Structures are given as structure tokens and as C-alpha cells.
Amino acid sequence: MDRTRLLAEIAAANVGPEDVLYLERLGTDYRWRLVAAGTTATATAVSGVPGEPAPEAWMYYSGPWPSHQPSELPGFVADLLAEMESMCGGDDRCRWPLDQPYPLQH
């Protein structure tokens, strides 16, 4: 599915604080699902079918969700996707000069 459908499906899912999101990308297509708390799953166990290509990028997310304003969800999902891409050689999102003891902005 494309990013627009991904956002629509995640918004409709009413993700709760105990839910864990599994997200993957293969080319320009995305897949996702919620993983029940206390269970374990791997990328292949979640979406893989024998003989199907493995995802190029994937991640699990178990942090807080924007629950105050529905308008915050598109930016939140875009940030999750950018974080996933940074782990695959995309934009460097969490680096700062070594001579600074902490990041000035993040």
C-alpha cells in the first residue's frame, strides 16, 4: 500500500498505549500490523510468505502515540517512516558534532 493508505489504515486502527506497531517497506509499498503485547514476532513471521522478497526496511514501534489531536497523526507517521529510512542509510536524524555535549535541537 502507498503512504496515503498506510496513514488511513493506522488512523482507523485506534492504536492504544499497549500496542506495538510493526512497519515495513519494500520498494514504495508499505505493510503494517499491530503485534499483541507480550508476544514475539519477526519480520518474516509478520508478513513473510515463503518465496516472497524480504522487506528492505522494517521496524517495531512501542512508544506513545499522539492521542490529543488527530491532526498530529500524519506528522507522527511521517516521522516514523523517516526514522525507519534513516536506519537503512537515509537521512542522518540523530547525530550532532562530537564537541557538543548534547544536541541543541532534536
Short mmCIF file of N, CA and C in Angstrom, two decimals:
data_model
loop_
_atom_site.label_atom_id
_atom_site.label_comp_id
_atom_site.label_asym_id
_atom_site.label_seq_id
_atom_site.Cartn_x
_atom_site.Cartn_y
_atom_site.Cartn_z
N MET A 1 0.83 -1.17 0.00
CA MET A 1 0.00 0.00 0.00
C MET A 1 0.88 1.24 0.00
N ASP A 2 0.36 2.34 -0.48
CA ASP A 2 1.13 3.58 -0.52
C ASP A 2 1.01 4.31 0.83
N ARG A 3 1.73 5.42 0.95
CA ARG A 3 1.75 6.16 2.23
C ARG A 3 0.38 6.68 2.64
N THR A 4 -0.42 7.10 1.67
CA THR A 4 -1.75 7.64 1.98
C THR A 4 -2.63 6.56 2.60
N ARG A 5 -2.63 5.40 2.00
CA ARG A 5 -3.44 4.30 2.55
C ARG A 5 -2.87 3.84 3.89
N LEU A 6 -1.55 3.81 4.01
CA LEU A 6 -0.92 3.44 5.29
C LEU A 6 -1.41 4.35 6.40
N LEU A 7 -1.38 5.65 6.18
CA LEU A 7 -1.83 6.60 7.18
C LEU A 7 -3.31 6.39 7.51
N ALA A 8 -4.13 6.19 6.49
CA ALA A 8 -5.56 6.00 6.71
C ALA A 8 -5.83 4.74 7.54
N GLU A 9 -5.13 3.67 7.25
CA GLU A 9 -5.34 2.43 7.99
C GLU A 9 -4.86 2.54 9.44
N ILE A 10 -3.73 3.18 9.65
CA ILE A 10 -3.23 3.34 11.02
C ILE A 10 -4.16 4.24 11.81
N ALA A 11 -4.65 5.31 11.18
CA ALA A 11 -5.59 6.22 11.86
C ALA A 11 -6.86 5.48 12.25
N ALA A 12 -7.35 4.61 11.39
CA ALA A 12 -8.59 3.87 11.66
C ALA A 12 -8.41 2.78 12.71
N ALA A 13 -7.18 2.39 12.98
CA ALA A 13 -6.91 1.28 13.90
C ALA A 13 -7.05 1.66 15.37
N ASN A 14 -7.07 2.96 15.68
CA ASN A 14 -7.14 3.40 17.08
C ASN A 14 -6.07 2.70 17.94
N VAL A 15 -4.84 2.91 17.59
CA VAL A 15 -3.73 2.28 18.29
C VAL A 15 -3.71 2.74 19.75
N GLY A 16 -3.59 1.79 20.64
CA GLY A 16 -3.58 2.08 22.07
C GLY A 16 -2.18 2.09 22.64
N PRO A 17 -2.04 2.49 23.90
CA PRO A 17 -0.71 2.60 24.51
C PRO A 17 0.00 1.26 24.69
N GLU A 18 -0.72 0.16 24.71
CA GLU A 18 -0.10 -1.16 24.87
C GLU A 18 0.24 -1.81 23.54
N ASP A 19 -0.20 -1.22 22.44
CA ASP A 19 0.02 -1.82 21.12
C ASP A 19 1.44 -1.58 20.62
N VAL A 20 1.94 -2.55 19.87
CA VAL A 20 3.24 -2.45 19.22
C VAL A 20 2.99 -2.47 17.72
N LEU A 21 3.51 -1.48 17.03
CA LEU A 21 3.33 -1.37 15.59
C LEU A 21 4.52 -2.01 14.89
N TYR A 22 4.25 -2.89 13.94
CA TYR A 22 5.28 -3.41 13.05
C TYR A 22 5.05 -2.74 11.70
N LEU A 23 6.09 -2.19 11.13
CA LEU A 23 6.01 -1.43 9.90
C LEU A 23 7.14 -1.88 8.99
N GLU A 24 6.85 -2.08 7.71
CA GLU A 24 7.90 -2.47 6.76
C GLU A 24 7.68 -1.79 5.42
N ARG A 25 8.78 -1.71 4.66
CA ARG A 25 8.75 -1.14 3.32
C ARG A 25 9.48 -2.06 2.37
N LEU A 26 8.88 -2.28 1.21
CA LEU A 26 9.52 -2.98 0.11
C LEU A 26 9.26 -2.14 -1.13
N GLY A 27 10.30 -1.50 -1.62
CA GLY A 27 10.14 -0.55 -2.73
C GLY A 27 9.36 0.65 -2.25
N THR A 28 8.23 0.93 -2.88
CA THR A 28 7.38 2.05 -2.46
C THR A 28 6.13 1.56 -1.75
N ASP A 29 6.07 0.28 -1.49
CA ASP A 29 4.91 -0.31 -0.81
C ASP A 29 5.21 -0.52 0.67
N TYR A 30 4.19 -0.29 1.47
CA TYR A 30 4.30 -0.45 2.92
C TYR A 30 3.32 -1.51 3.41
N ARG A 31 3.70 -2.16 4.49
CA ARG A 31 2.81 -3.07 5.20
C ARG A 31 2.96 -2.77 6.68
N TRP A 32 1.91 -3.05 7.42
CA TRP A 32 1.96 -2.82 8.86
C TRP A 32 1.00 -3.77 9.54
N ARG A 33 1.18 -3.91 10.82
CA ARG A 33 0.22 -4.62 11.65
C ARG A 33 0.52 -4.33 13.10
N LEU A 34 -0.46 -4.56 13.95
CA LEU A 34 -0.25 -4.42 15.38
C LEU A 34 0.12 -5.79 15.93
N VAL A 35 1.10 -5.80 16.80
CA VAL A 35 1.55 -7.02 17.44
C VAL A 35 1.06 -6.97 18.88
N ALA A 36 0.40 -8.01 19.31
CA ALA A 36 -0.15 -8.04 20.67
C ALA A 36 0.96 -7.95 21.70
N ALA A 37 0.71 -7.19 22.75
CA ALA A 37 1.69 -7.05 23.84
C ALA A 37 2.00 -8.42 24.41
N GLY A 38 3.28 -8.66 24.70
CA GLY A 38 3.70 -9.92 25.30
C GLY A 38 3.98 -11.03 24.31
N THR A 39 3.77 -10.80 23.02
CA THR A 39 4.09 -11.81 22.02
C THR A 39 5.37 -11.42 21.31
N THR A 40 5.96 -12.36 20.63
CA THR A 40 7.15 -12.08 19.85
C THR A 40 6.85 -12.36 18.39
N ALA A 41 7.47 -11.61 17.55
CA ALA A 41 7.30 -11.80 16.11
C ALA A 41 8.56 -11.30 15.42
N THR A 42 8.83 -11.86 14.28
CA THR A 42 9.95 -11.39 13.48
C THR A 42 9.40 -10.81 12.19
N ALA A 43 10.25 -10.16 11.44
CA ALA A 43 9.79 -9.56 10.19
C ALA A 43 9.19 -10.62 9.28
N THR A 44 9.81 -11.77 9.19
CA THR A 44 9.28 -12.80 8.30
C THR A 44 8.01 -13.41 8.88
N ALA A 45 7.92 -13.51 10.19
CA ALA A 45 6.72 -14.09 10.79
C ALA A 45 5.53 -13.16 10.64
N VAL A 46 5.78 -11.87 10.58
CA VAL A 46 4.69 -10.92 10.49
C VAL A 46 4.15 -10.85 9.07
N SER A 47 5.00 -10.73 8.08
CA SER A 47 4.48 -10.50 6.73
C SER A 47 5.05 -11.44 5.69
N GLY A 48 6.02 -12.22 6.05
CA GLY A 48 6.68 -13.02 5.03
C GLY A 48 5.90 -14.24 4.59
N VAL A 49 5.98 -14.48 3.32
CA VAL A 49 5.44 -15.68 2.72
C VAL A 49 6.64 -16.35 2.06
N PRO A 50 6.80 -17.67 2.23
CA PRO A 50 7.96 -18.32 1.59
C PRO A 50 8.05 -17.96 0.11
N GLY A 51 9.25 -17.56 -0.30
CA GLY A 51 9.48 -17.17 -1.67
C GLY A 51 9.22 -15.70 -1.96
N GLU A 52 8.62 -14.98 -1.03
CA GLU A 52 8.35 -13.55 -1.20
C GLU A 52 9.57 -12.77 -0.75
N PRO A 53 9.90 -11.67 -1.44
CA PRO A 53 11.09 -10.91 -1.03
C PRO A 53 10.94 -10.33 0.37
N ALA A 54 12.06 -10.26 1.06
CA ALA A 54 12.08 -9.68 2.41
C ALA A 54 11.98 -8.16 2.31
N PRO A 55 11.46 -7.52 3.35
CA PRO A 55 11.38 -6.06 3.32
C PRO A 55 12.77 -5.43 3.28
N GLU A 56 12.85 -4.27 2.65
CA GLU A 56 14.10 -3.52 2.61
C GLU A 56 14.33 -2.77 3.91
N ALA A 57 13.25 -2.36 4.53
CA ALA A 57 13.33 -1.63 5.80
C ALA A 57 12.16 -2.08 6.66
N TRP A 58 12.41 -2.23 7.95
CA TRP A 58 11.32 -2.59 8.86
C TRP A 58 11.66 -2.12 10.27
N MET A 59 10.62 -1.94 11.06
CA MET A 59 10.83 -1.52 12.44
C MET A 59 9.61 -1.88 13.28
N TYR A 60 9.84 -1.96 14.58
CA TYR A 60 8.76 -2.08 15.56
C TYR A 60 8.73 -0.76 16.33
N TYR A 61 7.55 -0.31 16.69
CA TYR A 61 7.42 0.91 17.50
C TYR A 61 6.47 0.63 18.65
N SER A 62 6.93 0.94 19.85
CA SER A 62 6.10 0.70 21.04
C SER A 62 6.02 1.91 21.96
N GLY A 63 6.27 3.07 21.43
CA GLY A 63 6.23 4.28 22.24
C GLY A 63 4.86 4.92 22.28
N PRO A 64 4.79 6.11 22.83
CA PRO A 64 3.49 6.82 22.93
C PRO A 64 2.99 7.26 21.57
N TRP A 65 1.66 7.31 21.43
CA TRP A 65 1.00 7.75 20.21
C TRP A 65 0.36 9.10 20.44
N PRO A 66 0.26 9.92 19.40
CA PRO A 66 -0.41 11.21 19.56
C PRO A 66 -1.91 10.99 19.75
N SER A 67 -2.37 11.14 20.96
CA SER A 67 -3.78 10.86 21.24
C SER A 67 -4.59 12.13 21.46
N HIS A 68 -3.94 13.26 21.56
CA HIS A 68 -4.65 14.50 21.87
C HIS A 68 -5.36 15.08 20.66
N GLN A 69 -4.68 15.10 19.53
CA GLN A 69 -5.23 15.70 18.32
C GLN A 69 -5.05 14.75 17.14
N PRO A 70 -6.12 14.38 16.48
CA PRO A 70 -5.97 13.53 15.28
C PRO A 70 -5.11 14.18 14.21
N SER A 71 -5.05 15.49 14.20
CA SER A 71 -4.25 16.19 13.19
C SER A 71 -2.75 15.95 13.38
N GLU A 72 -2.33 15.45 14.54
CA GLU A 72 -0.92 15.17 14.79
C GLU A 72 -0.46 13.86 14.16
N LEU A 73 -1.40 12.97 13.82
CA LEU A 73 -1.04 11.64 13.33
C LEU A 73 -0.27 11.65 12.02
N PRO A 74 -0.63 12.45 11.01
CA PRO A 74 0.15 12.43 9.76
C PRO A 74 1.64 12.77 9.98
N GLY A 75 1.92 13.77 10.77
CA GLY A 75 3.31 14.12 11.06
C GLY A 75 4.02 13.05 11.85
N PHE A 76 3.29 12.43 12.77
CA PHE A 76 3.86 11.35 13.58
C PHE A 76 4.23 10.15 12.71
N VAL A 77 3.33 9.76 11.81
CA VAL A 77 3.61 8.62 10.92
C VAL A 77 4.75 8.97 9.97
N ALA A 78 4.78 10.19 9.46
CA ALA A 78 5.89 10.62 8.59
C ALA A 78 7.21 10.54 9.33
N ASP A 79 7.20 10.89 10.61
CA ASP A 79 8.42 10.80 11.42
C ASP A 79 8.84 9.34 11.62
N LEU A 80 7.87 8.46 11.85
CA LEU A 80 8.20 7.03 11.97
C LEU A 80 8.83 6.50 10.69
N LEU A 81 8.25 6.88 9.55
CA LEU A 81 8.80 6.43 8.27
C LEU A 81 10.21 6.98 8.05
N ALA A 82 10.44 8.23 8.40
CA ALA A 82 11.77 8.83 8.26
C ALA A 82 12.77 8.13 9.17
N GLU A 83 12.34 7.77 10.36
CA GLU A 83 13.23 7.05 11.28
C GLU A 83 13.59 5.69 10.71
N MET A 84 12.59 5.00 10.16
CA MET A 84 12.85 3.69 9.55
C MET A 84 13.84 3.84 8.39
N GLU A 85 13.65 4.85 7.56
CA GLU A 85 14.55 5.07 6.43
C GLU A 85 15.96 5.43 6.88
N SER A 86 16.10 6.14 7.99
CA SER A 86 17.43 6.53 8.47
C SER A 86 18.23 5.30 8.89
N MET A 87 17.55 4.25 9.29
CA MET A 87 18.25 3.02 9.69
C MET A 87 18.75 2.24 8.48
N CYS A 88 18.31 2.64 7.29
CA CYS A 88 18.71 1.96 6.06
C CYS A 88 19.59 2.85 5.19
N GLY A 89 20.21 3.82 5.80
CA GLY A 89 21.11 4.68 5.05
C GLY A 89 20.49 5.97 4.57
N GLY A 90 19.29 6.28 5.02
CA GLY A 90 18.64 7.54 4.64
C GLY A 90 19.23 8.70 5.41
N ASP A 91 18.47 9.76 5.57
CA ASP A 91 18.94 10.94 6.29
C ASP A 91 19.41 10.57 7.69
N ASP A 92 20.48 11.23 8.11
CA ASP A 92 21.04 11.04 9.45
C ASP A 92 20.24 11.90 10.41
N ARG A 93 19.40 11.30 11.23
CA ARG A 93 18.44 12.04 12.05
C ARG A 93 18.92 12.33 13.47
N CYS A 94 19.89 11.64 13.96
CA CYS A 94 20.21 11.76 15.38
C CYS A 94 21.70 11.97 15.63
N ARG A 95 22.31 12.76 14.83
CA ARG A 95 23.75 12.99 15.02
C ARG A 95 23.99 14.48 15.24
N TRP A 96 25.02 14.77 15.99
CA TRP A 96 25.42 16.15 16.20
C TRP A 96 26.92 16.16 16.39
N PRO A 97 27.57 17.30 16.29
CA PRO A 97 29.03 17.36 16.42
C PRO A 97 29.51 16.77 17.75
N LEU A 98 30.60 16.06 17.69
CA LEU A 98 31.13 15.40 18.89
C LEU A 98 31.57 16.39 19.96
N ASP A 99 31.89 17.64 19.59
CA ASP A 99 32.32 18.60 20.59
C ASP A 99 31.15 19.24 21.35
N GLN A 100 29.92 18.89 21.01
CA GLN A 100 28.76 19.37 21.76
C GLN A 100 28.32 18.26 22.72
N PRO A 101 28.13 18.58 23.98
CA PRO A 101 27.77 17.54 24.95
C PRO A 101 26.36 17.00 24.78
N TYR A 102 25.50 17.71 24.10
CA TYR A 102 24.13 17.28 23.88
C TYR A 102 23.59 18.01 22.65
N PRO A 103 22.56 17.47 22.03
CA PRO A 103 22.03 18.16 20.85
C PRO A 103 21.27 19.43 21.26
N LEU A 104 21.47 20.49 20.49
CA LEU A 104 20.77 21.75 20.80
C LEU A 104 19.32 21.68 20.35
N GLN A 105 19.07 20.94 19.29
CA GLN A 105 17.71 20.73 18.80
C GLN A 105 17.60 19.29 18.36
N HIS A 106 16.43 18.74 18.52
CA HIS A 106 16.25 17.35 18.10
C HIS A 106 14.87 17.16 17.59
#
